[in-house]
PDB file of C-alpha atoms in Angstrom:
ATOM      1  CA  MET A  27    -184.238-161.975  89.996  1.00  0.00           C
ATOM      2  CA  PRO A  28    -185.953-159.424  92.160  1.00  0.00           C
ATOM      3  CA  ILE A  29    -185.013-156.011  91.937  1.00  0.00           C
ATOM      4  CA  PHE A  30    -185.401-152.906  94.279  1.00  0.00           C
ATOM      5  CA  ARG A  31    -184.335-149.448  94.887  1.00  0.00           C
ATOM      6  CA  ALA A  32    -182.130-147.961  97.414  1.00  0.00           C
ATOM      7  CA  PRO A  33    -182.787-144.848  99.296  1.00  0.00           C
ATOM      8  CA  ASP A  34    -180.553-142.885  96.738  1.00  0.00           C
ATOM      9  CA  GLY A  35    -181.864-144.721  93.628  1.00  0.00           C
ATOM     10  CA  THR A  36    -179.373-147.394  93.275  1.00  0.00           C
ATOM     11  CA  ARG A  37    -180.834-150.515  91.479  1.00  0.00           C
ATOM     12  CA  LEU A  38    -180.360-153.423  93.825  1.00  0.00           C
ATOM     13  CA  ALA A  39    -180.767-157.098  93.006  1.00  0.00           C
ATOM     14  CA  PHE A  40    -181.520-160.067  95.500  1.00  0.00           C
ATOM     15  CA  HIS A  41    -181.604-164.168  94.868  1.00  0.00           C
ATOM     16  CA  LEU A  42    -184.057-166.217  96.053  1.00  0.00           C
ATOM     17  CA  ARG A  43    -183.149-169.831  97.084  1.00  0.00           C
ATOM     18  CA  GLY A  44    -185.588-172.452  98.441  1.00  0.00           C
ATOM     19  CA  GLU A  45    -189.057-171.558  99.810  1.00  0.00           C
ATOM     20  CA  GLY A  46    -190.783-170.831 103.457  1.00  0.00           C
ATOM     21  CA  GLU A  47    -190.025-167.775 106.092  1.00  0.00           C
ATOM     22  CA  PRO A  48    -187.447-165.572 104.094  1.00  0.00           C
ATOM     23  CA  LEU A  49    -183.961-165.552 105.862  1.00  0.00           C
ATOM     24  CA  VAL A  50    -181.498-162.575 104.852  1.00  0.00           C
ATOM     25  CA  VAL A  51    -177.896-163.526 103.997  1.00  0.00           C
ATOM     26  CA  LEU A  52    -175.490-160.781 103.694  1.00  0.00           C
ATOM     27  CA  PRO A  53    -172.151-161.537 101.633  1.00  0.00           C
ATOM     28  CA  GLY A  54    -168.572-160.675 102.613  1.00  0.00           C
ATOM     29  CA  GLY A  55    -165.702-160.270 100.576  1.00  0.00           C
ATOM     30  CA  PRO A  56    -165.867-157.822 100.959  1.00  0.00           C
ATOM     31  CA  MET A  57    -167.929-157.082  97.962  1.00  0.00           C
ATOM     32  CA  ARG A  58    -167.919-160.015  96.340  1.00  0.00           C
ATOM     33  CA  ALA A  59    -171.102-161.264  95.109  1.00  0.00           C
ATOM     34  CA  SER A  60    -173.525-163.790  96.567  1.00  0.00           C
ATOM     35  CA  SER A  61    -173.299-166.076  94.362  1.00  0.00           C
ATOM     36  CA  TYR A  62    -170.528-167.471  96.458  1.00  0.00           C
ATOM     37  CA  LEU A  63    -172.769-168.385  98.806  1.00  0.00           C
ATOM     38  CA  GLY A  64    -174.362-171.290  97.104  1.00  0.00           C
ATOM     39  CA  THR A  65    -177.137-172.435  98.897  1.00  0.00           C
ATOM     40  CA  LEU A  66    -175.237-172.015 102.669  1.00  0.00           C
ATOM     41  CA  GLY A  67    -174.700-176.113 102.458  1.00  0.00           C
ATOM     42  CA  GLY A  68    -178.620-177.218 101.922  1.00  0.00           C
ATOM     43  CA  LEU A  69    -179.968-174.469 104.401  1.00  0.00           C
ATOM     44  CA  ASP A  70    -182.327-173.371 101.437  1.00  0.00           C
ATOM     45  CA  ALA A  71    -184.123-176.773 102.684  1.00  0.00           C
ATOM     46  CA  HIS A  72    -185.305-175.248 105.798  1.00  0.00           C
ATOM     47  CA  ARG A  73    -185.891-171.104 105.068  1.00  0.00           C
ATOM     48  CA  GLN A  74    -186.044-169.067 101.834  1.00  0.00           C
ATOM     49  CA  LEU A  75    -182.388-167.615 101.567  1.00  0.00           C
ATOM     50  CA  VAL A  76    -182.836-164.341 100.112  1.00  0.00           C
ATOM     51  CA  LEU A  77    -179.078-163.491  99.314  1.00  0.00           C
ATOM     52  CA  LEU A  78    -178.408-159.705  98.899  1.00  0.00           C
ATOM     53  CA  ASP A  79    -175.715-158.479  95.834  1.00  0.00           C
ATOM     54  CA  LEU A  80    -174.443-155.182  97.984  1.00  0.00           C
ATOM     55  CA  ARG A  81    -174.296-152.511  95.337  1.00  0.00           C
ATOM     56  CA  GLY A  82    -171.897-152.261  92.761  1.00  0.00           C
ATOM     57  CA  THR A  83    -171.384-156.450  93.146  1.00  0.00           C
ATOM     58  CA  GLY A  84    -173.125-159.444  90.996  1.00  0.00           C
ATOM     59  CA  GLU A  85    -176.570-158.499  89.684  1.00  0.00           C
ATOM     60  CA  SER A  86    -176.531-155.037  91.636  1.00  0.00           C
ATOM     61  CA  GLY A  87    -176.307-151.633  89.791  1.00  0.00           C
ATOM     62  CA  THR A  88    -173.228-149.169  90.372  1.00  0.00           C
ATOM     63  CA  PRO A  89    -174.001-146.119  92.312  1.00  0.00           C
ATOM     64  CA  ALA A  90    -173.225-142.257  91.485  1.00  0.00           C
ATOM     65  CA  ASP A  91    -171.305-141.880  94.391  1.00  0.00           C
ATOM     66  CA  PRO A  92    -168.490-144.746  95.188  1.00  0.00           C
ATOM     67  CA  ALA A  93    -167.792-142.928  98.767  1.00  0.00           C
ATOM     68  CA  THR A  94    -171.534-145.310  99.460  1.00  0.00           C
ATOM     69  CA  TYR A  95    -169.839-148.263  99.295  1.00  0.00           C
ATOM     70  CA  ARG A  96    -168.724-147.676 102.548  1.00  0.00           C
ATOM     71  CA  CYS A  97    -170.004-150.243 105.518  1.00  0.00           C
ATOM     72  CA  ASP A  98    -172.194-147.764 106.923  1.00  0.00           C
ATOM     73  CA  ARG A  99    -173.481-146.428 104.315  1.00  0.00           C
ATOM     74  CA  LEU A 100    -174.511-149.796 102.997  1.00  0.00           C
ATOM     75  CA  VAL A 101    -176.581-150.212 106.288  1.00  0.00           C
ATOM     76  CA  ASP A 102    -179.523-148.480 104.261  1.00  0.00           C
ATOM     77  CA  ASP A 103    -179.506-150.892 101.515  1.00  0.00           C
ATOM     78  CA  VAL A 104    -180.244-153.699 103.945  1.00  0.00           C
ATOM     79  CA  GLU A 105    -182.741-151.598 105.792  1.00  0.00           C
ATOM     80  CA  ALA A 106    -184.412-150.744 102.015  1.00  0.00           C
ATOM     81  CA  LEU A 107    -184.341-154.327 101.392  1.00  0.00           C
ATOM     82  CA  ARG A 108    -186.286-155.141 104.695  1.00  0.00           C
ATOM     83  CA  ARG A 109    -189.031-152.673 103.528  1.00  0.00           C
ATOM     84  CA  HIS A 110    -189.403-154.156 100.169  1.00  0.00           C
ATOM     85  CA  LEU A 111    -189.674-157.971 101.934  1.00  0.00           C
ATOM     86  CA  GLY A 112    -192.636-156.305 103.755  1.00  0.00           C
ATOM     87  CA  LEU A 113    -190.557-157.819 107.240  1.00  0.00           C
ATOM     88  CA  GLU A 114    -191.483-156.092 110.596  1.00  0.00           C
ATOM     89  CA  ARG A 115    -188.277-158.232 111.730  1.00  0.00           C
ATOM     90  CA  MET A 116    -186.420-160.219 109.388  1.00  0.00           C
ATOM     91  CA  ASP A 117    -183.684-163.457 110.559  1.00  0.00           C
ATOM     92  CA  VAL A 118    -180.242-162.212 108.970  1.00  0.00           C
ATOM     93  CA  VAL A 119    -177.462-164.721 108.323  1.00  0.00           C
ATOM     94  CA  ALA A 120    -173.789-162.656 107.787  1.00  0.00           C
ATOM     95  CA  HIS A 121    -170.609-164.176 106.281  1.00  0.00           C
ATOM     96  CA  SER A 122    -167.278-162.773 106.860  1.00  0.00           C
ATOM     97  CA  ALA A 123    -167.212-159.141 106.058  1.00  0.00           C
ATOM     98  CA  GLY A 124    -170.457-159.136 106.165  1.00  0.00           C
ATOM     99  CA  GLY A 125    -170.233-159.868 110.026  1.00  0.00           C
ATOM    100  CA  SER A 126    -169.562-155.755 110.262  1.00  0.00           C
ATOM    101  CA  LEU A 127    -172.255-154.842 108.139  1.00  0.00           C
ATOM    102  CA  ALA A 128    -174.642-157.012 110.185  1.00  0.00           C
ATOM    103  CA  LEU A 129    -173.385-155.850 113.842  1.00  0.00           C
ATOM    104  CA  LEU A 130    -173.615-151.867 112.424  1.00  0.00           C
ATOM    105  CA  TYR A 131    -177.149-152.830 111.003  1.00  0.00           C
ATOM    106  CA  ALA A 132    -177.991-154.412 114.451  1.00  0.00           C
ATOM    107  CA  ALA A 133    -176.822-151.589 116.350  1.00  0.00           C
ATOM    108  CA  ARG A 134    -179.132-148.939 114.415  1.00  0.00           C
ATOM    109  CA  TYR A 135    -182.210-150.952 114.030  1.00  0.00           C
ATOM    110  CA  PRO A 136    -182.252-153.269 116.700  1.00  0.00           C
ATOM    111  CA  ARG A 137    -185.761-153.728 116.907  1.00  0.00           C
ATOM    112  CA  ARG A 138    -185.773-154.705 112.939  1.00  0.00           C
ATOM    113  CA  VAL A 139    -183.793-158.439 113.814  1.00  0.00           C
ATOM    114  CA  GLY A 140    -185.247-161.143 114.399  1.00  0.00           C
ATOM    115  CA  ARG A 141    -182.422-163.763 115.330  1.00  0.00           C
ATOM    116  CA  LEU A 142    -178.788-163.033 113.898  1.00  0.00           C
ATOM    117  CA  ALA A 143    -176.455-165.413 112.988  1.00  0.00           C
ATOM    118  CA  LEU A 144    -172.826-164.662 112.224  1.00  0.00           C
ATOM    119  CA  VAL A 145    -170.686-167.028 110.402  1.00  0.00           C
ATOM    120  CA  THR A 146    -166.991-166.744 110.342  1.00  0.00           C
ATOM    121  CA  ALA A 147    -167.799-162.868 110.672  1.00  0.00           C
ATOM    122  CA  THR A 148    -164.880-160.101 110.739  1.00  0.00           C
ATOM    123  CA  PRO A 149    -165.546-158.174 113.474  1.00  0.00           C
ATOM    124  CA  TRP A 150    -164.115-154.758 111.927  1.00  0.00           C
ATOM    125  CA  ALA A 151    -167.017-152.920 113.274  1.00  0.00           C
ATOM    126  CA  LEU A 152    -165.973-153.642 116.931  1.00  0.00           C
ATOM    127  CA  GLY A 153    -162.345-152.355 116.242  1.00  0.00           C
ATOM    128  CA  ARG A 154    -161.558-156.165 116.525  1.00  0.00           C
ATOM    129  CA  PRO A 155    -159.898-157.216 113.284  1.00  0.00           C
ATOM    130  CA  ALA A 156    -157.729-160.690 112.689  1.00  0.00           C
ATOM    131  CA  THR A 157    -154.125-160.452 113.700  1.00  0.00           C
ATOM    132  CA  ALA A 158    -151.517-162.068 111.521  1.00  0.00           C
ATOM    133  CA  GLU A 159    -150.522-163.993 114.560  1.00  0.00           C
ATOM    134  CA  ASP A 160    -154.117-165.706 114.789  1.00  0.00           C
ATOM    135  CA  ARG A 161    -154.015-166.460 111.357  1.00  0.00           C
ATOM    136  CA  LEU A 162    -150.016-168.106 111.344  1.00  0.00           C
ATOM    137  CA  ALA A 163    -151.131-170.020 114.532  1.00  0.00           C
ATOM    138  CA  ALA A 164    -154.276-171.686 112.074  1.00  0.00           C
ATOM    139  CA  ALA A 165    -152.469-171.864 109.192  1.00  0.00           C
ATOM    140  CA  ARG A 166    -149.610-174.187 111.415  1.00  0.00           C
ATOM    141  CA  MET A 167    -152.466-176.569 111.935  1.00  0.00           C
ATOM    142  CA  ARG A 168    -152.347-177.587 108.257  1.00  0.00           C
ATOM    143  CA  ALA A 169    -148.774-178.689 108.278  1.00  0.00           C
ATOM    144  CA  SER A 170    -149.072-182.417 107.586  1.00  0.00           C
ATOM    145  CA  GLU A 171    -150.849-181.095 104.319  1.00  0.00           C
ATOM    146  CA  PRO A 172    -148.806-181.710 101.104  1.00  0.00           C
ATOM    147  CA  TRP A 173    -149.443-178.120  99.670  1.00  0.00           C
ATOM    148  CA  PHE A 174    -148.379-176.514 103.334  1.00  0.00           C
ATOM    149  CA  ALA A 175    -144.635-176.072 102.558  1.00  0.00           C
ATOM    150  CA  ASP A 176    -145.094-174.221  99.300  1.00  0.00           C
ATOM    151  CA  ALA A 177    -148.389-171.920 101.184  1.00  0.00           C
ATOM    152  CA  PHE A 178    -147.067-171.404 104.567  1.00  0.00           C
ATOM    153  CA  PRO A 179    -143.746-169.145 103.685  1.00  0.00           C
ATOM    154  CA  ALA A 180    -145.931-167.021 100.771  1.00  0.00           C
ATOM    155  CA  PHE A 181    -148.524-166.790 103.829  1.00  0.00           C
ATOM    156  CA  GLU A 182    -146.270-165.554 106.419  1.00  0.00           C
ATOM    157  CA  ALA A 183    -144.887-162.806 104.217  1.00  0.00           C
ATOM    158  CA  TRP A 184    -148.275-161.680 102.690  1.00  0.00           C
ATOM    159  CA  LEU A 185    -149.157-161.077 106.099  1.00  0.00           C
ATOM    160  CA  ASP A 186    -146.083-158.916 107.578  1.00  0.00           C
ATOM    161  CA  GLY A 187    -146.249-156.928 104.507  1.00  0.00           C
ATOM    162  CA  THR A 188    -143.123-158.470 102.501  1.00  0.00           C
ATOM    163  CA  GLY A 189    -145.483-160.241  99.718  1.00  0.00           C
ATOM    164  CA  ASP A 190    -147.761-160.205  97.674  1.00  0.00           C
ATOM    165  CA  PHE A 191    -151.132-162.081  97.742  1.00  0.00           C
ATOM    166  CA  ASP A 192    -150.628-165.340  96.231  1.00  0.00           C
ATOM    167  CA  PRO A 193    -152.889-168.049  95.136  1.00  0.00           C
ATOM    168  CA  VAL A 194    -150.616-170.551  96.609  1.00  0.00           C
ATOM    169  CA  PHE A 195    -152.149-170.296  99.954  1.00  0.00           C
ATOM    170  CA  LEU A 196    -155.932-170.315  99.500  1.00  0.00           C
ATOM    171  CA  PRO A 197    -155.998-173.505 101.010  1.00  0.00           C
ATOM    172  CA  PHE A 198    -155.639-171.860 104.644  1.00  0.00           C
ATOM    173  CA  PHE A 199    -158.994-170.574 103.953  1.00  0.00           C
ATOM    174  CA  TYR A 200    -160.700-173.950 103.702  1.00  0.00           C
ATOM    175  CA  GLY A 201    -161.100-176.647 106.128  1.00  0.00           C
ATOM    176  CA  ARG A 202    -160.531-178.751 103.259  1.00  0.00           C
ATOM    177  CA  TRP A 203    -158.660-178.090 100.253  1.00  0.00           C
ATOM    178  CA  ASP A 204    -160.304-180.446  97.848  1.00  0.00           C
ATOM    179  CA  ASP A 205    -162.115-180.106  94.039  1.00  0.00           C
ATOM    180  CA  THR A 206    -165.006-178.084  95.838  1.00  0.00           C
ATOM    181  CA  ALA A 207    -162.987-175.525  97.793  1.00  0.00           C
ATOM    182  CA  ARG A 208    -160.951-175.199  94.350  1.00  0.00           C
ATOM    183  CA  ALA A 209    -163.904-174.019  92.333  1.00  0.00           C
ATOM    184  CA  HIS A 210    -165.352-171.920  95.168  1.00  0.00           C
ATOM    185  CA  ALA A 211    -161.625-170.268  95.267  1.00  0.00           C
ATOM    186  CA  ASP A 212    -161.281-169.745  91.624  1.00  0.00           C
ATOM    187  CA  ARG A 213    -164.274-167.944  91.483  1.00  0.00           C
ATOM    188  CA  GLU A 214    -163.243-165.058  94.133  1.00  0.00           C
ATOM    189  CA  GLU A 215    -161.685-163.038  91.911  1.00  0.00           C
ATOM    190  CA  ALA A 216    -164.230-162.704  88.969  1.00  0.00           C
ATOM    191  CA  GLU A 217    -166.914-162.192  91.620  1.00  0.00           C
ATOM    192  CA  THR A 218    -165.206-159.551  93.800  1.00  0.00           C
ATOM    193  CA  ASN A 219    -165.599-155.915  93.096  1.00  0.00           C
ATOM    194  CA  ASP A 220    -161.634-154.711  94.597  1.00  0.00           C
ATOM    195  CA  ALA A 221    -162.301-150.914  93.965  1.00  0.00           C
ATOM    196  CA  ALA A 222    -165.627-151.375  96.173  1.00  0.00           C
ATOM    197  CA  ALA A 223    -163.794-153.837  98.556  1.00  0.00           C
ATOM    198  CA  ASP A 224    -161.264-150.798  99.061  1.00  0.00           C
ATOM    199  CA  VAL A 225    -164.078-148.290  99.996  1.00  0.00           C
ATOM    200  CA  TYR A 226    -165.606-150.427 102.583  1.00  0.00           C
ATOM    201  CA  GLY A 227    -163.935-150.414 105.488  1.00  0.00           C
ATOM    202  CA  ALA A 228    -162.369-146.468 104.790  1.00  0.00           C
ATOM    203  CA  GLU A 229    -161.819-144.050 107.178  1.00  0.00           C
ATOM    204  CA  GLY A 230    -165.126-143.258 109.095  1.00  0.00           C
ATOM    205  CA  ALA A 231    -167.126-146.667 108.731  1.00  0.00           C
ATOM    206  CA  TYR A 232    -166.671-147.570 112.150  1.00  0.00           C
ATOM    207  CA  ASP A 233    -167.275-146.431 115.791  1.00  0.00           C
ATOM    208  CA  PRO A 234    -166.469-148.930 117.769  1.00  0.00           C
ATOM    209  CA  GLU A 235    -167.073-147.889 120.939  1.00  0.00           C
ATOM    210  CA  ALA A 236    -170.650-146.830 119.987  1.00  0.00           C
ATOM    211  CA  THR A 237    -171.162-149.988 118.254  1.00  0.00           C
ATOM    212  CA  ARG A 238    -170.685-152.043 121.213  1.00  0.00           C
ATOM    213  CA  SER A 239    -172.796-150.129 123.292  1.00  0.00           C
ATOM    214  CA  ALA A 240    -175.517-149.957 120.937  1.00  0.00           C
ATOM    215  CA  LEU A 241    -175.345-154.195 120.314  1.00  0.00           C
ATOM    216  CA  ALA A 242    -175.339-154.457 124.543  1.00  0.00           C
ATOM    217  CA  ARG A 243    -178.739-153.766 123.985  1.00  0.00           C
ATOM    218  CA  VAL A 244    -180.068-156.116 121.193  1.00  0.00           C
ATOM    219  CA  THR A 245    -182.747-158.472 122.827  1.00  0.00           C
ATOM    220  CA  ALA A 246    -182.644-160.723 119.154  1.00  0.00           C
ATOM    221  CA  PRO A 247    -180.509-164.496 119.786  1.00  0.00           C
ATOM    222  CA  VAL A 248    -177.698-164.028 118.503  1.00  0.00           C
ATOM    223  CA  LEU A 249    -175.507-167.146 117.378  1.00  0.00           C
ATOM    224  CA  VAL A 250    -171.917-166.273 116.322  1.00  0.00           C
ATOM    225  CA  LEU A 251    -170.106-169.224 114.639  1.00  0.00           C
ATOM    226  CA  ALA A 252    -166.485-169.668 114.475  1.00  0.00           C
ATOM    227  CA  GLY A 253    -164.681-172.538 112.277  1.00  0.00           C
ATOM    228  CA  GLY A 254    -161.948-174.347 114.189  1.00  0.00           C
ATOM    229  CA  ALA A 255    -159.475-174.165 111.408  1.00  0.00           C
ATOM    230  CA  ASP A 256    -160.144-170.503 110.730  1.00  0.00           C
ATOM    231  CA  GLY A 257    -157.587-167.725 111.823  1.00  0.00           C
ATOM    232  CA  GLY A 258    -159.481-164.935 110.602  1.00  0.00           C
ATOM    233  CA  PRO A 259    -161.554-164.875 113.039  1.00  0.00           C
ATOM    234  CA  ALA A 260    -160.154-167.350 115.495  1.00  0.00           C
ATOM    235  CA  PRO A 261    -162.761-168.801 117.554  1.00  0.00           C
ATOM    236  CA  ALA A 262    -160.814-166.605 120.631  1.00  0.00           C
ATOM    237  CA  LEU A 263    -161.721-163.576 118.663  1.00  0.00           C
ATOM    238  CA  ALA A 264    -164.886-164.853 117.649  1.00  0.00           C
ATOM    239  CA  ARG A 265    -166.314-165.506 121.097  1.00  0.00           C
ATOM    240  CA  ARG A 266    -165.621-161.828 122.000  1.00  0.00           C
ATOM    241  CA  VAL A 267    -167.943-160.869 119.431  1.00  0.00           C
ATOM    242  CA  ALA A 268    -170.644-162.906 121.405  1.00  0.00           C
ATOM    243  CA  ASP A 269    -170.059-161.502 124.407  1.00  0.00           C
ATOM    244  CA  VAL A 270    -170.885-158.062 123.375  1.00  0.00           C
ATOM    245  CA  PHE A 271    -174.647-159.177 123.102  1.00  0.00           C
ATOM    246  CA  PRO A 272    -176.988-159.707 126.238  1.00  0.00           C
ATOM    247  CA  LYS A 273    -178.177-163.112 124.184  1.00  0.00           C
ATOM    248  CA  ALA A 274    -175.821-164.962 122.116  1.00  0.00           C
ATOM    249  CA  GLU A 275    -174.889-168.375 121.620  1.00  0.00           C
ATOM    250  CA  PHE A 276    -170.997-169.423 120.545  1.00  0.00           C
ATOM    251  CA  VAL A 277    -170.787-172.371 118.452  1.00  0.00           C
ATOM    252  CA  VAL A 278    -167.395-173.682 116.737  1.00  0.00           C
ATOM    253  CA  GLN A 279    -167.336-176.354 113.574  1.00  0.00           C
ATOM    254  CA  PRO A 280    -165.089-178.812 114.390  1.00  0.00           C
ATOM    255  CA  GLY A 281    -162.209-178.394 111.537  1.00  0.00           C
ATOM    256  CA  ALA A 282    -164.273-175.912 109.638  1.00  0.00           C
ATOM    257  CA  GLY A 283    -162.634-172.758 107.648  1.00  0.00           C
ATOM    258  CA  HIS A 284    -163.388-169.524 106.607  1.00  0.00           C
ATOM    259  CA  TYR A 285    -166.613-171.424 104.430  1.00  0.00           C
ATOM    260  CA  PRO A 286    -167.811-173.866 106.612  1.00  0.00           C
ATOM    261  CA  TRP A 287    -171.244-174.490 104.613  1.00  0.00           C
ATOM    262  CA  LEU A 288    -168.476-176.439 102.441  1.00  0.00           C
ATOM    263  CA  ASP A 289    -166.324-178.041 104.354  1.00  0.00           C
ATOM    264  CA  ASP A 290    -168.895-179.721 106.410  1.00  0.00           C
ATOM    265  CA  PRO A 291    -172.301-179.399 105.056  1.00  0.00           C
ATOM    266  CA  GLN A 292    -174.638-181.591 106.997  1.00  0.00           C
ATOM    267  CA  TRP A 293    -173.186-179.726 110.321  1.00  0.00           C
ATOM    268  CA  PHE A 294    -173.860-176.566 109.270  1.00  0.00           C
ATOM    269  CA  THR A 295    -177.316-176.984 107.854  1.00  0.00           C
ATOM    270  CA  ARG A 296    -178.178-179.008 110.948  1.00  0.00           C
ATOM    271  CA  ARG A 297    -176.791-176.081 113.345  1.00  0.00           C
ATOM    272  CA  MET A 298    -178.034-173.277 111.519  1.00  0.00           C
ATOM    273  CA  SER A 299    -181.372-174.989 110.985  1.00  0.00           C
ATOM    274  CA  ALA A 300    -182.304-175.258 114.477  1.00  0.00           C
ATOM    275  CA  PHE A 301    -181.006-171.856 115.445  1.00  0.00           C
ATOM    276  CA  PHE A 302    -183.935-170.311 113.043  1.00  0.00           C
ATOM    277  CA  ALA A 303    -186.444-172.726 113.539  1.00  0.00           C
TER     278      ALA A 303
END
């Protein structure tokens, strides 16, 4: 397991999957260990995945200052990884909350990004969170599922603030609620640093207007991939992210939830490998 140091001395780890040209992968959660990404549906057969454990997660160390869990502060860690890898420019995949980190990195270091793929990326950095309405609209698409009757009221209560998070509605985050999805969901609590997640989007983390302005000058090719059954972000919101960039492709993976490489690995890998070819 390779180790490098952040500018503040925090010990950071990353994991290599496959061989070939490096492809840096930023995890979501926020602040979930990169192990949940697996091989991104077999993308490691096409590129060497460099899966970063953000500080305080996975095999990475805990920082002396918890305020450095904030998303904008993590940009320095991503840049330290690029330097450690010796890359003039790096190709990047960012998932979910990691999308905001990737957006801030591209805004600050536009010339260091080769190609960027935002996978079901949460655009908090652009001031555009997923809405409860979007999430409920996506959830209603699953009304024929046998678990829907129990899951939907709990999901609705959680979104309107009258109920707590309940694992009963986890199926809404997956395009297929099968054994693979259940095992993946069961690991989330153990893989996530909840205290760090609370800091990730703390006050001051984002400046949406400045970020949009900076991203309008990014010349790197960008792929924004949304899940057809995902509500956070819904495809319409993901398309607005693509509109920020001068050279962006937008694609919807049919029937996919928030973890599209689990729902249809072949579709996901084929589309991603073509973009990074």
